[in-house]
Coordinates of C-alpha atoms and ligand atoms in Angstrom, one line a residue:
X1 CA 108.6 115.8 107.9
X2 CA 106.8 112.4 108.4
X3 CA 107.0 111.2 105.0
X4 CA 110.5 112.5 104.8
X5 CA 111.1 110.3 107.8
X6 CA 109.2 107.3 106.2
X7 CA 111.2 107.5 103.1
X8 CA 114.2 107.5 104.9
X9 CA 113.8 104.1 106.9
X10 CA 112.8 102.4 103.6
X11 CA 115.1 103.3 101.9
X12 CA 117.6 102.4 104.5
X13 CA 116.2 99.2 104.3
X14 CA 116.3 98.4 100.8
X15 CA 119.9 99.3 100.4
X16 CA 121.0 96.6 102.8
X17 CA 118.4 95.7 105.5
X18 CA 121.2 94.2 107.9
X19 CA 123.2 97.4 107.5
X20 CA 120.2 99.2 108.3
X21 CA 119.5 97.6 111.4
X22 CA 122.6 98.1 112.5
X23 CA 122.8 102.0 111.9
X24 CA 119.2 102.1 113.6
X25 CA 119.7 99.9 116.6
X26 CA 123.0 99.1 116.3
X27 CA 122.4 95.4 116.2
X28 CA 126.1 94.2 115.6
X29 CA 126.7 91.7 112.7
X30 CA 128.0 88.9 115.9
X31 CA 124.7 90.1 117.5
X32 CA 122.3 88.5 114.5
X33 CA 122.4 85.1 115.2
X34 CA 122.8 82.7 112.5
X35 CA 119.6 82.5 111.3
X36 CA 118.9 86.1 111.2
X37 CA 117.1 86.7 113.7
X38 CA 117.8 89.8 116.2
X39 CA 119.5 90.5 119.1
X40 CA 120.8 92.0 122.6
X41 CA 121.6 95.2 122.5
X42 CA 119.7 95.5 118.6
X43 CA 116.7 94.0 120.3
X44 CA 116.7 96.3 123.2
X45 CA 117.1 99.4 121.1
X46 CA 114.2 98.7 119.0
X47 CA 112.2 97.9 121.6
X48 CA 113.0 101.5 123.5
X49 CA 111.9 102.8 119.9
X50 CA 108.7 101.0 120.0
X51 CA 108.4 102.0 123.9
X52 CA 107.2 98.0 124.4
X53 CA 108.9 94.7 125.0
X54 CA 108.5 92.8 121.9
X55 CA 107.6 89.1 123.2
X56 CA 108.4 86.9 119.9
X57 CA 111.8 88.8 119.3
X58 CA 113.0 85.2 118.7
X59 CA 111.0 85.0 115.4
X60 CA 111.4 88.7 114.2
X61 CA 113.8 88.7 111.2
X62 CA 116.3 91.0 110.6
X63 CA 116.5 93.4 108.6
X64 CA 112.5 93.8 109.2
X65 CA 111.1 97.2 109.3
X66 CA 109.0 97.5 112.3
X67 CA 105.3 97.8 110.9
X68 CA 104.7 100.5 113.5
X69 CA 107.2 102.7 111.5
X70 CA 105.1 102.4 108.7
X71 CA 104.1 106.3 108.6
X72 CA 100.7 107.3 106.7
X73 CA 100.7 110.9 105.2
X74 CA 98.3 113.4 105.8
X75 CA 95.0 113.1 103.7
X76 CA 93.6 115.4 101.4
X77 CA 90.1 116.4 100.2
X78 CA 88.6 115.2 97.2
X79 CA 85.2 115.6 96.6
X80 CA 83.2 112.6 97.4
X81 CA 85.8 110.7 98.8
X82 CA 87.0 110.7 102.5
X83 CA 90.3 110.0 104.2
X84 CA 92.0 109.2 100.8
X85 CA 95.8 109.4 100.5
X86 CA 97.1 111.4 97.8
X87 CA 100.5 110.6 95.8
X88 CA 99.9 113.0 93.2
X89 CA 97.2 115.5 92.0
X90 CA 97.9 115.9 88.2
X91 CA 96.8 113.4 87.3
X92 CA 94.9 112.7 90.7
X93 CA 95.8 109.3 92.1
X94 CA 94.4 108.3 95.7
X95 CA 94.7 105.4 97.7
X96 CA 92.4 104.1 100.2
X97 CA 94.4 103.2 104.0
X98 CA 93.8 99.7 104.4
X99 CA 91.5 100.3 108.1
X100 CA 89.1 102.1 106.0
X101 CA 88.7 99.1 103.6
X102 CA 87.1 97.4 106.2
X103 CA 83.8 97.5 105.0
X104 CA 82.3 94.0 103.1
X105 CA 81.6 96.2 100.2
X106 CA 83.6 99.3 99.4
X107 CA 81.4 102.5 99.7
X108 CA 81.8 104.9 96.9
X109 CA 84.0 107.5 99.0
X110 CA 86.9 104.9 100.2
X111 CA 87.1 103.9 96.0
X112 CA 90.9 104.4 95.4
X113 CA 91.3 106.9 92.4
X114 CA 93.8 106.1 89.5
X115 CA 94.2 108.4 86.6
X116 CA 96.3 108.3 84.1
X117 CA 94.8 111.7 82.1
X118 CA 92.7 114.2 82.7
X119 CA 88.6 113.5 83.8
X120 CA 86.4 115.0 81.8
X121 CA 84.0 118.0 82.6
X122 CA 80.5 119.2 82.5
X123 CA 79.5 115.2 81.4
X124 CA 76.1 115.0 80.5
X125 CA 74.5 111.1 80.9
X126 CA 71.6 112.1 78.8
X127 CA 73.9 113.0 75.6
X128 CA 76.7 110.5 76.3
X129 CA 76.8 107.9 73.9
X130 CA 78.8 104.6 73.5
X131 CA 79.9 103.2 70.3
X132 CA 80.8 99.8 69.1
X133 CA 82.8 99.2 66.5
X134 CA 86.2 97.4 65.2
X135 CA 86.8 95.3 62.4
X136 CA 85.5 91.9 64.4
X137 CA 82.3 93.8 64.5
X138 CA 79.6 92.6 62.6
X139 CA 77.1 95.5 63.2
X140 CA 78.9 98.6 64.5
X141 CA 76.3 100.3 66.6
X142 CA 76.2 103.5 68.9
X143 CA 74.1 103.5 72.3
X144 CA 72.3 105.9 74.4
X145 CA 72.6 105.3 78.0
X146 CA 68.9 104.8 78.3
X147 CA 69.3 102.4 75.2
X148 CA 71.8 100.3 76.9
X149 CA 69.1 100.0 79.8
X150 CA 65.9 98.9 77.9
X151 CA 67.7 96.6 75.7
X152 CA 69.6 94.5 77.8
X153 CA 69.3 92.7 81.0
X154 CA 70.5 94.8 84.4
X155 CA 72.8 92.9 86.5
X156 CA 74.7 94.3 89.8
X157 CA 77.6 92.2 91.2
X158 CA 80.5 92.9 93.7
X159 CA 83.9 93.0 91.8
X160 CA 87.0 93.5 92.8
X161 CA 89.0 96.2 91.0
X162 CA 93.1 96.5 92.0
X163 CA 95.5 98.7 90.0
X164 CA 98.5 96.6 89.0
X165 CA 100.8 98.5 90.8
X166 CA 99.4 98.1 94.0
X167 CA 102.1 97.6 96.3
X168 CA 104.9 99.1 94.3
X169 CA 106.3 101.3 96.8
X170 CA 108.3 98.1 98.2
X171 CA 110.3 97.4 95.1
X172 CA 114.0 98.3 95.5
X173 CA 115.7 99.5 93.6
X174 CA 112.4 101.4 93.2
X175 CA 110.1 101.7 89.8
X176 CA 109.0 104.6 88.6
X177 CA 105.4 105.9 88.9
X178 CA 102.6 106.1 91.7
X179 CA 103.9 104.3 94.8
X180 CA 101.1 103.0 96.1
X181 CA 101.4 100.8 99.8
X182 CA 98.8 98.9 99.8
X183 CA 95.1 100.8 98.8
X184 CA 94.6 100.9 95.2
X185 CA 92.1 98.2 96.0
X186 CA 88.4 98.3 96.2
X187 CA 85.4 96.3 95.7
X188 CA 81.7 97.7 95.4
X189 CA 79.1 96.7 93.5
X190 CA 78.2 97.8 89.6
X191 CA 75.2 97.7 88.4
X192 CA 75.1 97.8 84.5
X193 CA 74.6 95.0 81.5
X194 CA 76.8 92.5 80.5
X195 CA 79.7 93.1 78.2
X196 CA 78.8 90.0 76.1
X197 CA 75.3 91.0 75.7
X198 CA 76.2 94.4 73.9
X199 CA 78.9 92.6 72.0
X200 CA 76.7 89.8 70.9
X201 CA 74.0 92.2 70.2
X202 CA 76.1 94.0 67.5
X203 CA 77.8 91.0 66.0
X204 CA 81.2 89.3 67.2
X205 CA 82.9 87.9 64.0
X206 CA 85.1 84.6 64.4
X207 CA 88.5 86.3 64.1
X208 CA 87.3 88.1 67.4
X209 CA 90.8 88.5 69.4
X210 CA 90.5 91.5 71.6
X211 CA 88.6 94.2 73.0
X212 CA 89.5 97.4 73.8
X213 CA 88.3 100.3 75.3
X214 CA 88.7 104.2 74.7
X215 CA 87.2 106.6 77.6
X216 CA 86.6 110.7 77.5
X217 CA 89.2 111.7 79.5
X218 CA 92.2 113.6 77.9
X219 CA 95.7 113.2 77.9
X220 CA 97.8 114.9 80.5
X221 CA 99.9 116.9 77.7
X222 CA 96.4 118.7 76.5
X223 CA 97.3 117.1 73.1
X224 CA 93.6 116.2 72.0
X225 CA 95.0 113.5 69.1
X226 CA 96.6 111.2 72.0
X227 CA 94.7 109.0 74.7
X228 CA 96.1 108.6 78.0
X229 CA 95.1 104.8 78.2
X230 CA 93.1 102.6 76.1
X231 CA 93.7 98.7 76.8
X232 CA 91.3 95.9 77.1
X233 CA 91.3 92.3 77.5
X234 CA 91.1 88.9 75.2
X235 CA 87.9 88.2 73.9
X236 CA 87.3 85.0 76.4
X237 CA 87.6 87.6 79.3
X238 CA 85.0 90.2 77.6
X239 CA 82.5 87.4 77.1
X240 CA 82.4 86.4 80.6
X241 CA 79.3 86.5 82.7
X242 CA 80.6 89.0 85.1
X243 CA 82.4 91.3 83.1
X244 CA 80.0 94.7 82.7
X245 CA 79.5 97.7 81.6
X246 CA 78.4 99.8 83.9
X247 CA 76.4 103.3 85.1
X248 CA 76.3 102.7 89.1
X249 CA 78.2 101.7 91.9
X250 CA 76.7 100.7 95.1
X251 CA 73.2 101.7 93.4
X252 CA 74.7 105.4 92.7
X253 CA 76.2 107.5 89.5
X254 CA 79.7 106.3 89.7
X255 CA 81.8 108.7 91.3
X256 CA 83.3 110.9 88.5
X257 CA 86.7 110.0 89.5
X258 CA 85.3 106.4 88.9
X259 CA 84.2 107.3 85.6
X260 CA 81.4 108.5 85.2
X261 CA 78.6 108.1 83.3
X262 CA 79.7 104.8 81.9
X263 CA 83.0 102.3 82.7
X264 CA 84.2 99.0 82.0
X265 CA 84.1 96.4 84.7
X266 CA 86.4 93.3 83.6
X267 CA 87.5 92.4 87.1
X268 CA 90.6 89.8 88.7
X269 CA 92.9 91.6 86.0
X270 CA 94.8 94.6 86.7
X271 CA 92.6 97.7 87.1
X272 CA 93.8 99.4 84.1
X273 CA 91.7 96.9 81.8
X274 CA 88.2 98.4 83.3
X275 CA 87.8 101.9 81.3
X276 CA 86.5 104.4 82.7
X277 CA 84.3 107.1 81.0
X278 CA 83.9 104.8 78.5
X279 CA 82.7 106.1 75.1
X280 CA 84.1 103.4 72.4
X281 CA 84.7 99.4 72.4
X282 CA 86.7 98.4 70.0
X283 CA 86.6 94.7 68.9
X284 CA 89.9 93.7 67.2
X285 CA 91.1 90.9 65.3
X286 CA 94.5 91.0 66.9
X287 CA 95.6 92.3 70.9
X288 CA 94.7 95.6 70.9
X289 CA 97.3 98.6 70.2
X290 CA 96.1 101.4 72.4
X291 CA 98.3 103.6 74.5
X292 CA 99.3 101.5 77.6
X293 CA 98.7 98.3 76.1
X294 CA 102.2 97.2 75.0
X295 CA 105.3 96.3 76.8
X296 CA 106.4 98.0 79.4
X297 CA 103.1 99.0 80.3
X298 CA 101.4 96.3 82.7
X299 CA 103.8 93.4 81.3
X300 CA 106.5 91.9 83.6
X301 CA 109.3 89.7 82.7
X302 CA 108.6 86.1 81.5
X303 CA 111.3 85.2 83.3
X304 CA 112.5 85.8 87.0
X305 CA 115.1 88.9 86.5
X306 CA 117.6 90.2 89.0
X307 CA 116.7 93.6 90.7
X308 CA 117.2 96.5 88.7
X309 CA 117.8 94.6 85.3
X310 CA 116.6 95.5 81.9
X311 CA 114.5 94.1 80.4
X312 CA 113.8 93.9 76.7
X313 CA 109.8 94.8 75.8
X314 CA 110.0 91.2 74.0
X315 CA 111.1 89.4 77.3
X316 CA 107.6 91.1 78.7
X317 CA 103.9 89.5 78.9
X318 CA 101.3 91.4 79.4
X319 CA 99.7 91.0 82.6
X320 CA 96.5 88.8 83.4
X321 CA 94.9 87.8 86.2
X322 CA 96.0 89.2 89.3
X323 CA 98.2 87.2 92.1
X324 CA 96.5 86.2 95.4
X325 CA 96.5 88.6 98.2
X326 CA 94.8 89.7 101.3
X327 CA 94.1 92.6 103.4
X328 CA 94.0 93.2 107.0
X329 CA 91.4 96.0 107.4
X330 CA 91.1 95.6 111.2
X331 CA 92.4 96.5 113.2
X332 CA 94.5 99.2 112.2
X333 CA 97.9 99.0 112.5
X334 CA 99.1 101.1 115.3
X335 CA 96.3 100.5 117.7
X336 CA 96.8 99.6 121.7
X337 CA 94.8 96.4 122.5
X338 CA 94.0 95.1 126.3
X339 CA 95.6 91.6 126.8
X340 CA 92.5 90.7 128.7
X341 CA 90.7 90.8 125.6
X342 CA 90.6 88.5 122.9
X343 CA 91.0 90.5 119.2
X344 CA 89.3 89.9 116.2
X345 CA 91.1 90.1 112.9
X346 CA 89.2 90.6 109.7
X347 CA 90.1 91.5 106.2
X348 CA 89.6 90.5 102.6
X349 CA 91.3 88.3 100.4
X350 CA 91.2 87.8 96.6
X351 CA 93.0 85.9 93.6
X352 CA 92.6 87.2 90.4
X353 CA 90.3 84.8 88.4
X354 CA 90.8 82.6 91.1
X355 CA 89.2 81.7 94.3
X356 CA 90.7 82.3 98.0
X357 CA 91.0 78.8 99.6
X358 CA 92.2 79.8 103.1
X359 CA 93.9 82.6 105.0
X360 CA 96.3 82.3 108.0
X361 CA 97.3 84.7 110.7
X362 CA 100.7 84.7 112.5
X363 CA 101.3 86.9 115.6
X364 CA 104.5 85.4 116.1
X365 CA 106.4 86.5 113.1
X366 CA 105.4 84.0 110.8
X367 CA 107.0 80.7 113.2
X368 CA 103.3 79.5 113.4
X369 CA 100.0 80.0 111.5
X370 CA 96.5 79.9 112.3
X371 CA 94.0 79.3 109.9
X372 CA 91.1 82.2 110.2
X373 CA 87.5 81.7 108.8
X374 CA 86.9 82.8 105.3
X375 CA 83.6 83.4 103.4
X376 CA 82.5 82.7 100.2
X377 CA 82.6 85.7 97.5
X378 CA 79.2 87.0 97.3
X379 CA 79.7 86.2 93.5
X380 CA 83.0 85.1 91.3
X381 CA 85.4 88.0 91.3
X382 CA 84.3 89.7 94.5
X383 CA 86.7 89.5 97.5
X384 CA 85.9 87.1 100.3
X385 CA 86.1 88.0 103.8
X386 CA 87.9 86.5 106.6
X387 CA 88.2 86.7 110.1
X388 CA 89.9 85.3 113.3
X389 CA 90.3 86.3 117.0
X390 CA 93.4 86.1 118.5
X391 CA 94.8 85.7 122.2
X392 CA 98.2 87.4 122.8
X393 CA 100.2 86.0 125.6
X394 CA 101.8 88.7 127.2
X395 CA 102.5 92.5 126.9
X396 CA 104.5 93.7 124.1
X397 CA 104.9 94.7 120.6
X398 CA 103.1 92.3 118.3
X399 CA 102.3 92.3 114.0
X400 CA 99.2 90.7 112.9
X401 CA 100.6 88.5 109.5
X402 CA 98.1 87.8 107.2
X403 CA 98.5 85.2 104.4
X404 CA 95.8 84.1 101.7
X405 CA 95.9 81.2 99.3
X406 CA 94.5 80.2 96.1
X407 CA 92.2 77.5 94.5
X408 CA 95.5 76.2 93.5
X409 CA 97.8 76.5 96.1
X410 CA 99.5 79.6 95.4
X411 CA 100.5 81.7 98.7
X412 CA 101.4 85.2 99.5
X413 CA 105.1 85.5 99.9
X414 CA 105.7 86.9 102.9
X415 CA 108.9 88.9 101.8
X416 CA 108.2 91.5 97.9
X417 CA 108.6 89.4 95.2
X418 CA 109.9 89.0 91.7
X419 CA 111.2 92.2 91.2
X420 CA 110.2 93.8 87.9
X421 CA 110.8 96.8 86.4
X422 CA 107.4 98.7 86.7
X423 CA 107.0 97.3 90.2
X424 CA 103.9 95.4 89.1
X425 CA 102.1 92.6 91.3
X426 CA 103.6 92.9 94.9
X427 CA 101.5 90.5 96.8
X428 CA 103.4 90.5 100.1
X429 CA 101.5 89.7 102.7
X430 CA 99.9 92.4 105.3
X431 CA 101.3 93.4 108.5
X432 CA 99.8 95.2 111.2
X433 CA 101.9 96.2 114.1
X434 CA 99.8 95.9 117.7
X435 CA 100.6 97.1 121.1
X436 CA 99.1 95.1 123.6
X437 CA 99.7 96.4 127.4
Ligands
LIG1 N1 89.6 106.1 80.7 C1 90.4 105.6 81.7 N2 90.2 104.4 82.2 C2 90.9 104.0 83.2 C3 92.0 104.7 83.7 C4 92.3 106.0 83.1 O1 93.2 106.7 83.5 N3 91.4 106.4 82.1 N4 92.8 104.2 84.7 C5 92.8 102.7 84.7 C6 93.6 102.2 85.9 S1 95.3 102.1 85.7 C7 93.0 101.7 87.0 S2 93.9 100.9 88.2 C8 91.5 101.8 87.1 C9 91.2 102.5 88.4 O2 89.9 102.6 88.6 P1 89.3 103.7 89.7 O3 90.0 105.0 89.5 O4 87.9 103.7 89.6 O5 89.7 103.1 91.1 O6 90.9 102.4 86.1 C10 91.4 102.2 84.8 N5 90.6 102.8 83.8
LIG2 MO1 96.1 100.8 87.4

């Protein structure tokens, strides 16, 4: 009922937002003044929907979907985890809701789940075994668990892992596959050895291009001779300091829907480079050719392409480092705040390979912004945090904006942009809708 609901207003919306608001609050097309913004009667009617005066209505665009219509569905047990959202069970996909995100470091049970086969069962760490091979290996070697920890040095960072599809469930006309809103995000710590290490151990050749995982799990149409993913990264990423293969996150097994025993950590990219349930690296001589590695798959257009276009797989690139974005984790959107009272703001922010350079708060639509404070990433590729307080000025409806920027100057759009035809990279910034009385 809800979701039905929820799919409904979007969907209104992306067809033609102005239309939309007219058919929900009959805001008249003479009743949205020139520069969009809303209305008389249109303005009264939404605010009876919100039960609340909303004070900056002289900001609000239109054609904007009230954040407090932003409906959550019901969540669903999965061992392990807690207050996950479900979009599908076969394969299981989970998102995390951004409010439970709010920890500094993710804890194993708010990890978003993305699966593109099936896990594999009855896993045993003491037989599992990975191998390393390829033809730019020098010295193709299999390793023990237990090897991989007495021959190489232990290192545990905080890295950020976000599927590369977070966000899709803007995109109109909409893109096919798991529409995640905004929690296939996380960002714990791994504890494992470094990716070069191993690599360097067993011999990197010169014509070294790519590397590329293969994991246990099983693809979705029981046919045992395909893989449900197997991609990888360049070998300049692979050889960074920070990109791991791992056995624990925060200092446990990793969750089995995190891939346990073993993954790939290569984090900043899209998540889908960081293999879970690893068993084989592969170092190539050319970009890898696993399953999900080619266009379509994680590739968007080289160049900006109207909504709804196709696209030809050699217009495509294959997606790298992630875009900047950030996260409001508190408070959550909904909640009824006393005007008295000052309220604190946090959330993360992140940028790929990049660093976060500032984030700004509006609670006036966007007309003004207010820089918030923002730490330093506990190491590269963990997300920083942020916070602010904020003073509202009278009763009403409010959204907290959130908007992060890079090391090079690259901001959030407020509004979902470049449309692509997976529905990759949405970076939109956060809202969060507040009711202060
Ligand atoms: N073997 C294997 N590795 C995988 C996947 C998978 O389905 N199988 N999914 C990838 C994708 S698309 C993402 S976004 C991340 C998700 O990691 P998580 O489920 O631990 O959050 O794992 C990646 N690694
Ligand atoms: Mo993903």
């Amino acid at each position: 009922m809800n979701k039905n609901k929820k799919a409904g207003i979007n969907k209104l919306y992306s067809k033609d937002p102005l239309k939309a608001d007219q058919i929900l609050w009959g805001r008249q097309s003479h009743r949205v003044s020139r520069r969009g913004f809303l209305k008389n009667s249109g303005l009264m009617a939404m605010s009876t929907a919100l039960g609340m005066a909303i004070p900056f209505s002289r900001f609000m665009p239109a054609g904007l979907i009230p954040a407090a219509f932003a409906a959550e569905s019901s969540p669903l047990e999965i061992e392990g985890k807690e207050g996950l959202i479900v979009l599908n069970d076969r394969p299981l996909n989970a998102e995390t809701p951004a409010h439970l995100l709010d920890d500094d470091i993710t804890p194993n049970r708010y990890m978003f789940i993305r699966n593109n086969g099936i896990p594999p069962i009855n896993v045993n760490p003491d037989t599992w075994s990975l191998e390393i091979s390829g033809e730019s290996v020098e010295r193709p070697t299999s390793f023990s668990i237990a090897e991989l920890k007495q021959n190489f040095e232990e290192v545990t960072l905080q890295l950020q892992l976000e599927c590369g599809g977070n966000g899709r469930s803007e995109f109109t006309p909409a893109a096919s596959g798991n529409q995640w809103t905004l929690g296939a995000v996380g960002c714990p710590t791994f504890t494992g050895v470094r990716l070069r290490d191993v690599l360097n151990y067993c011999g990197v050749l010169s014509d070294a291009e790519y590397v590329g995982y293969y994991g246990a799990d099983t693809h979705i149409s029981g046919d045992a001779s395909r893989d449900p993913i197997s991609r990888g990264v360049p070998i300049g990423k692979a050889l960074e300091r920070e990109s791991l293969i791992a056995w624990q996150m925060n200092g446990e097994d990793i969750p089995p829907q995190n891939g346990y025993p073993l993954r790939m950590v290569c984090a900043g990219w899209p998540g889908s480079v960081s293999g879970k349930w690893l068993n084989r690296i592969v170092v190539r001589n050319q970009v890898h050719d696993g399953e999900k590695m080619a266009a379509p798959s994680y590739s968007v257009p080289i160049n900006s392409v109207a909504p709804g276009s196709r696209v030809p797989n050699e217009d495509m690139r294959t997606i790298e480092s992630m875009p900047v974005k950030s996260l409001v984790t508190f408070p959550q959107s909904g909640i009824t705040h006393d005007i008295r009272e000052r309220l604190v703001v946090r959330g993360h922010a992140w940028a790929g390979d990049n660093q976060v350079s500032g984030v700004f708060i509006s609670i006036d639509f966007g007309a003004t912004w207010l820089p918030s404070a923002v730490q330093p990433a506990s190491n590269r590729l963990a997300w920083q945090n942020w916070q602010s307080w904020v003073q509202f000025p009278e009763p009403g409806y409010y959204e907290i904006w959130a908007r992060a920027m890079d090391d090079r100057g690259r901001s959030q759009p407020m509004v979902v942009p470049g449309w692509n035809p997976r529905g990759y990279l949405n970076n939109a910034c956060h809202r969060v809708a507040v009711q202060v009385v």
